[in-house]
mmCIF file of C-alpha atoms in Angstrom:
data_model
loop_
_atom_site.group_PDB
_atom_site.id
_atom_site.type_symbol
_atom_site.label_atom_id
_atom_site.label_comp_id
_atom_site.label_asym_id
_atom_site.label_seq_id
_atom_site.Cartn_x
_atom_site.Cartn_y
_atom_site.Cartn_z
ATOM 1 C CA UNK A 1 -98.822 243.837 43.394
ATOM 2 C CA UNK A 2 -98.953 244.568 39.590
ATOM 3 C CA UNK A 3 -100.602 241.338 37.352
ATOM 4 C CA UNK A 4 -100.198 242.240 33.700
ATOM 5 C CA UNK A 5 -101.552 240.061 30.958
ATOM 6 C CA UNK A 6 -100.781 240.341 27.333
ATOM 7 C CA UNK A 7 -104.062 239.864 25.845
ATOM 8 C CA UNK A 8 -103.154 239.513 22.260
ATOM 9 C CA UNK A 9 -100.141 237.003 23.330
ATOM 10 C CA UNK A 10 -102.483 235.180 25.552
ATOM 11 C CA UNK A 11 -105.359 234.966 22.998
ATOM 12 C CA UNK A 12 -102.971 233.596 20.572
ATOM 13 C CA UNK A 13 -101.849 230.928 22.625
ATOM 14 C CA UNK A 14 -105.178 229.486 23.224
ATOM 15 C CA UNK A 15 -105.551 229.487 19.272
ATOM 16 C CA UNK A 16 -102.843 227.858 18.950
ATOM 17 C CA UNK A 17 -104.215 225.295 21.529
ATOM 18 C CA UNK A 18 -107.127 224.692 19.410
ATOM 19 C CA UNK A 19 -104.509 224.575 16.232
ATOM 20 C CA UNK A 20 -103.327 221.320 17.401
ATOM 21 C CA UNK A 21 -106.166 219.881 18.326
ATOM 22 C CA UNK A 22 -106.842 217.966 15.200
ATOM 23 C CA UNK A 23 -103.246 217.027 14.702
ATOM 24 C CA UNK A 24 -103.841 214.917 17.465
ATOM 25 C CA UNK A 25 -105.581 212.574 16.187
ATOM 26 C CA UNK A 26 -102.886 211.874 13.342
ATOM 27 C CA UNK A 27 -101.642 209.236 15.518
ATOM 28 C CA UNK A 28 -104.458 206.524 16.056
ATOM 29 C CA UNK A 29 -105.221 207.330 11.284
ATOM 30 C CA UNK A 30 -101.511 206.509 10.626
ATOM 31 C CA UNK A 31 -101.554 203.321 11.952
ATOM 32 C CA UNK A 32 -105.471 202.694 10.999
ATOM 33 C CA UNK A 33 -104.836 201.422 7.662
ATOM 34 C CA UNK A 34 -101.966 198.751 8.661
ATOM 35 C CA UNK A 35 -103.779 197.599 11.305
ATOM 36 C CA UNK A 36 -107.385 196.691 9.035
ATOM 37 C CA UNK A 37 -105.088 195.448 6.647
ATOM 38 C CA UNK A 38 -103.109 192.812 9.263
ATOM 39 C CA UNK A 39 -106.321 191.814 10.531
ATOM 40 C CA UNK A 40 -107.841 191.027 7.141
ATOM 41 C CA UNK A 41 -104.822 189.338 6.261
ATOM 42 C CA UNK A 42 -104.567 187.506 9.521
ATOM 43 C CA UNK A 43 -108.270 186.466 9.983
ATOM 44 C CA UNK A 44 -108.712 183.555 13.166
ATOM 45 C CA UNK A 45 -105.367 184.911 14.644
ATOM 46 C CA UNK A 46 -105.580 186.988 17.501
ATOM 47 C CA UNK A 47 -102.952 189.045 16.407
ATOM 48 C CA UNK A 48 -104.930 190.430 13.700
ATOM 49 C CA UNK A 49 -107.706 191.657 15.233
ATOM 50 C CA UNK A 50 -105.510 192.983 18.346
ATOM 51 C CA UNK A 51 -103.899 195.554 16.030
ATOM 52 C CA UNK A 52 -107.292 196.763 15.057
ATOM 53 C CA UNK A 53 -108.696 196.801 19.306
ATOM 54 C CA UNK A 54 -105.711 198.817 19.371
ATOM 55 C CA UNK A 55 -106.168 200.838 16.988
ATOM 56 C CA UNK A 56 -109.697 201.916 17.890
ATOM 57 C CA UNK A 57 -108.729 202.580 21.788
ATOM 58 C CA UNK A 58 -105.844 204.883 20.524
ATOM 59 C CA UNK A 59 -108.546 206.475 18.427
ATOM 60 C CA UNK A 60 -110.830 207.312 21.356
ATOM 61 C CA UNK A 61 -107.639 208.610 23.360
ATOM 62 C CA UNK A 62 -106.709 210.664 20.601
ATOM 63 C CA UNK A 63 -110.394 211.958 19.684
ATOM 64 C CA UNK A 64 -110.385 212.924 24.005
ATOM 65 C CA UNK A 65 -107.256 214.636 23.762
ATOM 66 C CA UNK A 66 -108.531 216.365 20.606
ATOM 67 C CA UNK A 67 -111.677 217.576 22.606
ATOM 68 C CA UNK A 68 -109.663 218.311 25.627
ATOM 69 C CA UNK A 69 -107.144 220.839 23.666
ATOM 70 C CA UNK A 70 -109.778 222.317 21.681
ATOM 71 C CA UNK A 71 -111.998 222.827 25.173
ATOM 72 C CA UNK A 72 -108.370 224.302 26.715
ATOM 73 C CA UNK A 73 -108.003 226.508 23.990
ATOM 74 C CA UNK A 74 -111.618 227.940 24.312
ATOM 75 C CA UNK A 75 -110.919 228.432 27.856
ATOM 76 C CA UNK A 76 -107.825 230.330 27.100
ATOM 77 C CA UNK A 77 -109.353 232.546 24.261
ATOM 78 C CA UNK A 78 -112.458 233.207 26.466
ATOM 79 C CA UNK A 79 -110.168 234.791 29.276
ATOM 80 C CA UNK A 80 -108.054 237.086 27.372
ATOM 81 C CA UNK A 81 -111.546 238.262 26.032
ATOM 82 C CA UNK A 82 -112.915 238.646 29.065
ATOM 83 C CA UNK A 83 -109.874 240.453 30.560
ATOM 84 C CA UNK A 84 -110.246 242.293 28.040
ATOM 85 C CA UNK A 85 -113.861 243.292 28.330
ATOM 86 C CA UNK A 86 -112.716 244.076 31.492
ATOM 87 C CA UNK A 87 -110.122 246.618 30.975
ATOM 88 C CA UNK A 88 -112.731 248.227 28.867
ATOM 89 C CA UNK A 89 -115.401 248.691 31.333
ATOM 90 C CA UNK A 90 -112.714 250.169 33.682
ATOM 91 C CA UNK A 91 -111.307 253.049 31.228
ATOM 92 C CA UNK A 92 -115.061 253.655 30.639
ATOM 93 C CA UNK A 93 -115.473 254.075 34.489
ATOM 94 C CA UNK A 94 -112.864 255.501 35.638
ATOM 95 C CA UNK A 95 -113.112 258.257 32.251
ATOM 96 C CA UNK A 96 -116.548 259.039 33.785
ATOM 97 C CA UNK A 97 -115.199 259.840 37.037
ATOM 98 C CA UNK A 98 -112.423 261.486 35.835
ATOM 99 C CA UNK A 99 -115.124 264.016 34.141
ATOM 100 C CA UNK A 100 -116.761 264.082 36.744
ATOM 101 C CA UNK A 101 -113.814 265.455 39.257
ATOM 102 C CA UNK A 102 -112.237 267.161 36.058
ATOM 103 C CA UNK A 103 -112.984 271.103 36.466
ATOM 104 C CA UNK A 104 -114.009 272.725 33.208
ATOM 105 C CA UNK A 105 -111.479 274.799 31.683
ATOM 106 C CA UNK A 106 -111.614 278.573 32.480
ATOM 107 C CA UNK A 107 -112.472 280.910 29.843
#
């Protein structure tokens, strides 16, 4: 069985993970606005100040989901690099070995 891995391919997918990370979060500050200004406007109704609990739960989603593609991204990057590493250390080895078994050339 043959696994290849594109490093470069793969690194640049987990930065683009982390890309959209703070995009995320563009969600929960487009509506933050509207909803402070309905519950100022709307003070003693309930409907006011739901639009603002709402608000600030769809903030802490977004914020997790922020974290959680920024940690996914890391995760990604940090694997091609260690692949990477990887394949290193193994052309390193196996070029010592293959000096090792490698007769000198005749003169």
């Amino acid at each position: 069985m043959t696994v290849h891995m594109d490093v470069d391919d793969v690194r640049t997918g987990g930065t683009g993970l982390r890309s959209l990370a703070p995009n995320s979060q563009n969600a929960s500050r487009r509506v933050e606005r509207p909803a402070a200004t309905a519950a100022e406007k709307n003070t003693g109704f309930a409907t006011g100040e739901a639009g603002r609990r709402w608000q600030t739960a769809l903030a802490a989603v977004t914020g997790g989901v922020e974290r959680r593609l920024t940690w996914q991204g890391d995760q990604v990057v940090g694997s091609a690099d260690d692949l990477d590493a990887a394949d290193q250390e193994t052309r390193t080895r196996f070029g010592g070995i293959q000096d090792q078994i490698t007769p000198a050339p005749k003169r």
